[in-house]
Amino acid sequence: MKNLIQPGFTVGAEPRQRAALAGHEYLDTGLTDSAVPVETPELPGLRSLIRESWQRSAGFKANPDNPAAPLAMDRDELEDYRSQHPLAAIMPVINKLLVQPSHDSGLLVAVGDEVGRLLWVKGDPALQRRAEGMMFVAGADWSEATVGTSAPGTALALGRGIQIAGAEHYQRAVHPWSCTAVPFHDPDSGAVLGVVDITGTATAVAPHTLSLVEATVAAAQAQLRVERLQLAAEIAQRPVRRRAAASASRAPGQAAKEGSLYRNSLQLLGRDQALLSLEGKTVVLSARHSEILALLSTHPDGLSAEELSARLYPGDGSTMTLRAEMVRLRKVLQQLNPDAVPGSRPYKLPVDVVPDSGQVLSCLQRGAHRIALEIYRGAVLPRSEAPGIVELRNNVSTLLREAVLTDGSAESLLKYAELPEARDDVGVRRAALRLLPARSPKRAAVVAHLERLEAELGS
């Protein structure tokens, strides 16, 4: 076995590297859920975090011998996407606290979006050129589903800061590198906006590095919150009758800045009344307005009065009733942001509003079921009987369950089992039981729950 342990690793880290290198021999024969135990005489130093990530990577069909990550966005797409991304507003903080000190230190600083696509990669110029060989570049996809275990992708999958050293990476081309990454959460909604990563040699996983990145992320979150408050105060000071004109005439740079600070969102999951956030202002919608905005946000090209009515009202819906509801909804949106008032013929939202249900579906489409499970807080508007909402609710719920059953770890299955809709799901619990180690303390609770469910079904 070739020795790939990096110079500079501490003595305590060497056994972990040897265990990881030994674990890669299992990858050559096909990794299964029991192929690399947490602790065995052969692999005494393999961390459970790494083992579980490798299992997920194998489930995603990630190839450990791929020489480079795939490019997810070309230059034009990248420039447009990241200029409108909320993380663009915090890059000055990242540059000051991480990028500038890293230029001659043998480190790279990367900032990625919520699904693991790198948006910025900066730092030591010589190291940047080396990193291009494995496509650690802006626009590349470093999600766990694509490249396997790496700090950016695995931090997003777990929702917390982590460090990945050398051979602990799933792809062998990344073994000469080590990295530390911390997810970036929206300071208002708590949603994951992206990830901040430091990549390099052994210094990148020094004990103080994780604290440094966590502190930088905290400072950037605070700065984003301050900028939003300042922008809200500035907008509030504009005379009401002049706001629409000011909005239309403001400089492109100012418009881009205002747009990049926020991601207009609609929270539908696990709620009977949606929570709408527009440009930093948030309001709880009525049940009917929740349904209307849910349908319009999932049909960006718009819906005719007849189409929206059919999706909104069971049976024969009245377009007259719909028009009355739209008048009331427009008044609500006018107070939040005049630019967001829907048009008609067809009914269409003039601004992008991201529903949390859409984020779940996007993650599932990319194979990122762990991130989808983190976002998912319950069924879409669970009490709604609107035909279009029932269809959306069933689609999101069914696809999430199928993804967790097909690719999920025992941990993911147990997390899913905690959802209200999975309270009586025998199949999910049986799948979790098959994956749990024989001596896991969690088995007893799962067995007891299964026995109760089967007894109730039997009776």
mmCIF file with all atom_site columns, N, CA and C in Angstrom, residues 372-402:
data_model
loop_
_atom_site.group_PDB
_atom_site.id
_atom_site.type_symbol
_atom_site.label_atom_id
_atom_site.label_alt_id
_atom_site.label_comp_id
_atom_site.label_asym_id
_atom_site.label_entity_id
_atom_site.label_seq_id
_atom_site.pdbx_PDB_ins_code
_atom_site.Cartn_x
_atom_site.Cartn_y
_atom_site.Cartn_z
_atom_site.occupancy
_atom_site.B_iso_or_equiv
_atom_site.pdbx_formal_charge
_atom_site.auth_seq_id
_atom_site.auth_comp_id
_atom_site.auth_asym_id
_atom_site.auth_atom_id
_atom_site.pdbx_PDB_model_num
ATOM 1  N N  . ALA A 1 372 ? -32.162 17.677 2.040  1.00 0.00 ? 372 ALA A N  1
ATOM 2  C CA . ALA A 1 372 ? -33.614 17.744 1.889  1.00 0.00 ? 372 ALA A CA 1
ATOM 3  C C  . ALA A 1 372 ? -34.313 17.421 3.214  1.00 0.00 ? 372 ALA A C  1
ATOM 4  N N  . LEU A 1 373 ? -33.798 16.432 3.921  1.00 0.00 ? 373 LEU A N  1
ATOM 5  C CA . LEU A 1 373 ? -34.397 16.026 5.191  1.00 0.00 ? 373 LEU A CA 1
ATOM 6  C C  . LEU A 1 373 ? -34.221 17.105 6.252  1.00 0.00 ? 373 LEU A C  1
ATOM 7  N N  . GLU A 1 374 ? -33.105 17.834 6.194  1.00 0.00 ? 374 GLU A N  1
ATOM 8  C CA . GLU A 1 374 ? -32.892 18.936 7.130  1.00 0.00 ? 374 GLU A CA 1
ATOM 9  C C  . GLU A 1 374 ? -33.893 20.066 6.877  1.00 0.00 ? 374 GLU A C  1
ATOM 10 N N  . ILE A 1 375 ? -34.182 20.334 5.597  1.00 0.00 ? 375 ILE A N  1
ATOM 11 C CA . ILE A 1 375 ? -35.103 21.415 5.244  1.00 0.00 ? 375 ILE A CA 1
ATOM 12 C C  . ILE A 1 375 ? -36.551 21.020 5.561  1.00 0.00 ? 375 ILE A C  1
ATOM 13 N N  . TYR A 1 376 ? -36.870 19.747 5.378  1.00 0.00 ? 376 TYR A N  1
ATOM 14 C CA . TYR A 1 376 ? -38.247 19.271 5.482  1.00 0.00 ? 376 TYR A CA 1
ATOM 15 C C  . TYR A 1 376 ? -38.723 19.279 6.935  1.00 0.00 ? 376 TYR A C  1
ATOM 16 N N  . ARG A 1 377 ? -39.757 20.051 7.203  1.00 0.00 ? 377 ARG A N  1
ATOM 17 C CA . ARG A 1 377 ? -40.293 20.145 8.566  1.00 0.00 ? 377 ARG A CA 1
ATOM 18 C C  . ARG A 1 377 ? -41.721 19.605 8.658  1.00 0.00 ? 377 ARG A C  1
ATOM 19 N N  . GLY A 1 378 ? -42.144 18.918 7.661  1.00 0.00 ? 378 GLY A N  1
ATOM 20 C CA . GLY A 1 378 ? -43.493 18.381 7.649  1.00 0.00 ? 378 GLY A CA 1
ATOM 21 C C  . GLY A 1 378 ? -44.147 18.601 6.308  1.00 0.00 ? 378 GLY A C  1
ATOM 22 N N  . ALA A 1 379 ? -45.365 18.102 6.164  1.00 0.00 ? 379 ALA A N  1
ATOM 23 C CA . ALA A 1 379 ? -46.073 18.139 4.890  1.00 0.00 ? 379 ALA A CA 1
ATOM 24 C C  . ALA A 1 379 ? -46.401 19.578 4.480  1.00 0.00 ? 379 ALA A C  1
ATOM 25 N N  . VAL A 1 380 ? -46.572 19.779 3.179  1.00 0.00 ? 380 VAL A N  1
ATOM 26 C CA . VAL A 1 380 ? -46.934 21.087 2.629  1.00 0.00 ? 380 VAL A CA 1
ATOM 27 C C  . VAL A 1 380 ? -48.363 21.440 3.039  1.00 0.00 ? 380 VAL A C  1
ATOM 28 N N  . LEU A 1 381 ? -48.530 22.543 3.792  1.00 0.00 ? 381 LEU A N  1
ATOM 29 C CA . LEU A 1 381 ? -49.853 23.022 4.219  1.00 0.00 ? 381 LEU A CA 1
ATOM 30 C C  . LEU A 1 381 ? -50.759 21.832 4.538  1.00 0.00 ? 381 LEU A C  1
ATOM 31 N N  . PRO A 1 382 ? -50.472 21.099 5.608  1.00 0.00 ? 382 PRO A N  1
ATOM 32 C CA . PRO A 1 382 ? -51.080 19.777 5.837  1.00 0.00 ? 382 PRO A CA 1
ATOM 33 C C  . PRO A 1 382 ? -52.600 19.747 5.870  1.00 0.00 ? 382 PRO A C  1
ATOM 34 N N  . ARG A 1 383 ? -53.274 20.850 6.230  1.00 0.00 ? 383 ARG A N  1
ATOM 35 C CA . ARG A 1 383 ? -54.734 20.825 6.313  1.00 0.00 ? 383 ARG A CA 1
ATOM 36 C C  . ARG A 1 383 ? -55.419 21.306 5.031  1.00 0.00 ? 383 ARG A C  1
ATOM 37 N N  . SER A 1 384 ? -54.648 21.738 4.078  1.00 0.00 ? 384 SER A N  1
ATOM 38 C CA . SER A 1 384 ? -55.239 22.255 2.845  1.00 0.00 ? 384 SER A CA 1
ATOM 39 C C  . SER A 1 384 ? -55.870 21.134 2.027  1.00 0.00 ? 384 SER A C  1
ATOM 40 N N  . GLU A 1 385 ? -57.042 21.423 1.463  1.00 0.00 ? 385 GLU A N  1
ATOM 41 C CA . GLU A 1 385 ? -57.716 20.478 0.575  1.00 0.00 ? 385 GLU A CA 1
ATOM 42 C C  . GLU A 1 385 ? -57.730 20.968 -0.866 1.00 0.00 ? 385 GLU A C  1
ATOM 43 N N  . ALA A 1 386 ? -57.002 22.056 -1.140 1.00 0.00 ? 386 ALA A N  1
ATOM 44 C CA . ALA A 1 386 ? -56.915 22.555 -2.516 1.00 0.00 ? 386 ALA A CA 1
ATOM 45 C C  . ALA A 1 386 ? -56.260 21.494 -3.389 1.00 0.00 ? 386 ALA A C  1
ATOM 46 N N  . PRO A 1 387 ? -56.855 21.139 -4.530 1.00 0.00 ? 387 PRO A N  1
ATOM 47 C CA . PRO A 1 387 ? -56.306 20.050 -5.364 1.00 0.00 ? 387 PRO A CA 1
ATOM 48 C C  . PRO A 1 387 ? -54.833 20.249 -5.726 1.00 0.00 ? 387 PRO A C  1
ATOM 49 N N  . GLY A 1 388 ? -54.443 21.475 -6.079 1.00 0.00 ? 388 GLY A N  1
ATOM 50 C CA . GLY A 1 388 ? -53.048 21.706 -6.442 1.00 0.00 ? 388 GLY A CA 1
ATOM 51 C C  . GLY A 1 388 ? -52.104 21.534 -5.270 1.00 0.00 ? 388 GLY A C  1
ATOM 52 N N  . ILE A 1 389 ? -52.550 21.888 -4.072 1.00 0.00 ? 389 ILE A N  1
ATOM 53 C CA . ILE A 1 389 ? -51.722 21.728 -2.872 1.00 0.00 ? 389 ILE A CA 1
ATOM 54 C C  . ILE A 1 389 ? -51.632 20.257 -2.487 1.00 0.00 ? 389 ILE A C  1
ATOM 55 N N  . VAL A 1 390 ? -52.738 19.537 -2.583 1.00 0.00 ? 390 VAL A N  1
ATOM 56 C CA . VAL A 1 390 ? -52.728 18.099 -2.290 1.00 0.00 ? 390 VAL A CA 1
ATOM 57 C C  . VAL A 1 390 ? -51.733 17.392 -3.215 1.00 0.00 ? 390 VAL A C  1
ATOM 58 N N  . GLU A 1 391 ? -51.733 17.758 -4.489 1.00 0.00 ? 391 GLU A N  1
ATOM 59 C CA . GLU A 1 391 ? -50.800 17.153 -5.444 1.00 0.00 ? 391 GLU A CA 1
ATOM 60 C C  . GLU A 1 391 ? -49.348 17.485 -5.083 1.00 0.00 ? 391 GLU A C  1
ATOM 61 N N  . LEU A 1 392 ? -49.085 18.756 -4.763 1.00 0.00 ? 392 LEU A N  1
ATOM 62 C CA . LEU A 1 392 ? -47.732 19.156 -4.380 1.00 0.00 ? 392 LEU A CA 1
ATOM 63 C C  . LEU A 1 392 ? -47.299 18.450 -3.106 1.00 0.00 ? 392 LEU A C  1
ATOM 64 N N  . ARG A 1 393 ? -48.186 18.399 -2.127 1.00 0.00 ? 393 ARG A N  1
ATOM 65 C CA . ARG A 1 393 ? -47.874 17.761 -0.847 1.00 0.00 ? 393 ARG A CA 1
ATOM 66 C C  . ARG A 1 393 ? -47.524 16.288 -1.042 1.00 0.00 ? 393 ARG A C  1
ATOM 67 N N  . ASN A 1 394 ? -48.325 15.584 -1.809 1.00 0.00 ? 394 ASN A N  1
ATOM 68 C CA . ASN A 1 394 ? -48.073 14.161 -2.034 1.00 0.00 ? 394 ASN A CA 1
ATOM 69 C C  . ASN A 1 394 ? -46.772 13.943 -2.804 1.00 0.00 ? 394 ASN A C  1
ATOM 70 N N  . ASN A 1 395 ? -46.491 14.819 -3.764 1.00 0.00 ? 395 ASN A N  1
ATOM 71 C CA . ASN A 1 395 ? -45.274 14.685 -4.567 1.00 0.00 ? 395 ASN A CA 1
ATOM 72 C C  . ASN A 1 395 ? -44.024 14.844 -3.709 1.00 0.00 ? 395 ASN A C  1
ATOM 73 N N  . VAL A 1 396 ? -43.988 15.914 -2.899 1.00 0.00 ? 396 VAL A N  1
ATOM 74 C CA . VAL A 1 396 ? -42.813 16.162 -2.055 1.00 0.00 ? 396 VAL A CA 1
ATOM 75 C C  . VAL A 1 396 ? -42.639 15.035 -1.044 1.00 0.00 ? 396 VAL A C  1
ATOM 76 N N  . SER A 1 397 ? -43.728 14.665 -0.377 1.00 0.00 ? 397 SER A N  1
ATOM 77 C CA . SER A 1 397 ? -43.663 13.639 0.667  1.00 0.00 ? 397 SER A CA 1
ATOM 78 C C  . SER A 1 397 ? -43.238 12.285 0.106  1.00 0.00 ? 397 SER A C  1
ATOM 79 N N  . THR A 1 398 ? -43.814 11.907 -1.034 1.00 0.00 ? 398 THR A N  1
ATOM 80 C CA . THR A 1 398 ? -43.501 10.605 -1.623 1.00 0.00 ? 398 THR A CA 1
ATOM 81 C C  . THR A 1 398 ? -42.052 10.530 -2.088 1.00 0.00 ? 398 THR A C  1
ATOM 82 N N  . LEU A 1 399 ? -41.581 11.585 -2.761 1.00 0.00 ? 399 LEU A N  1
ATOM 83 C CA . LEU A 1 399 ? -40.199 11.570 -3.260 1.00 0.00 ? 399 LEU A CA 1
ATOM 84 C C  . LEU A 1 399 ? -39.190 11.558 -2.118 1.00 0.00 ? 399 LEU A C  1
ATOM 85 N N  . LEU A 1 400 ? -39.475 12.277 -1.033 1.00 0.00 ? 400 LEU A N  1
ATOM 86 C CA . LEU A 1 400 ? -38.556 12.275 0.104  1.00 0.00 ? 400 LEU A CA 1
ATOM 87 C C  . LEU A 1 400 ? -38.495 10.893 0.747  1.00 0.00 ? 400 LEU A C  1
ATOM 88 N N  . ARG A 1 401 ? -39.644 10.276 0.954  1.00 0.00 ? 401 ARG A N  1
ATOM 89 C CA . ARG A 1 401 ? -39.664 8.936  1.562  1.00 0.00 ? 401 ARG A CA 1
ATOM 90 C C  . ARG A 1 401 ? -38.910 7.932  0.696  1.00 0.00 ? 401 ARG A C  1
ATOM 91 N N  . GLU A 1 402 ? -39.144 7.996  -0.616 1.00 0.00 ? 402 GLU A N  1
ATOM 92 C CA . GLU A 1 402 ? -38.452 7.056  -1.517 1.00 0.00 ? 402 GLU A CA 1
ATOM 93 C C  . GLU A 1 402 ? -36.943 7.263  -1.474 1.00 0.00 ? 402 GLU A C  1
#
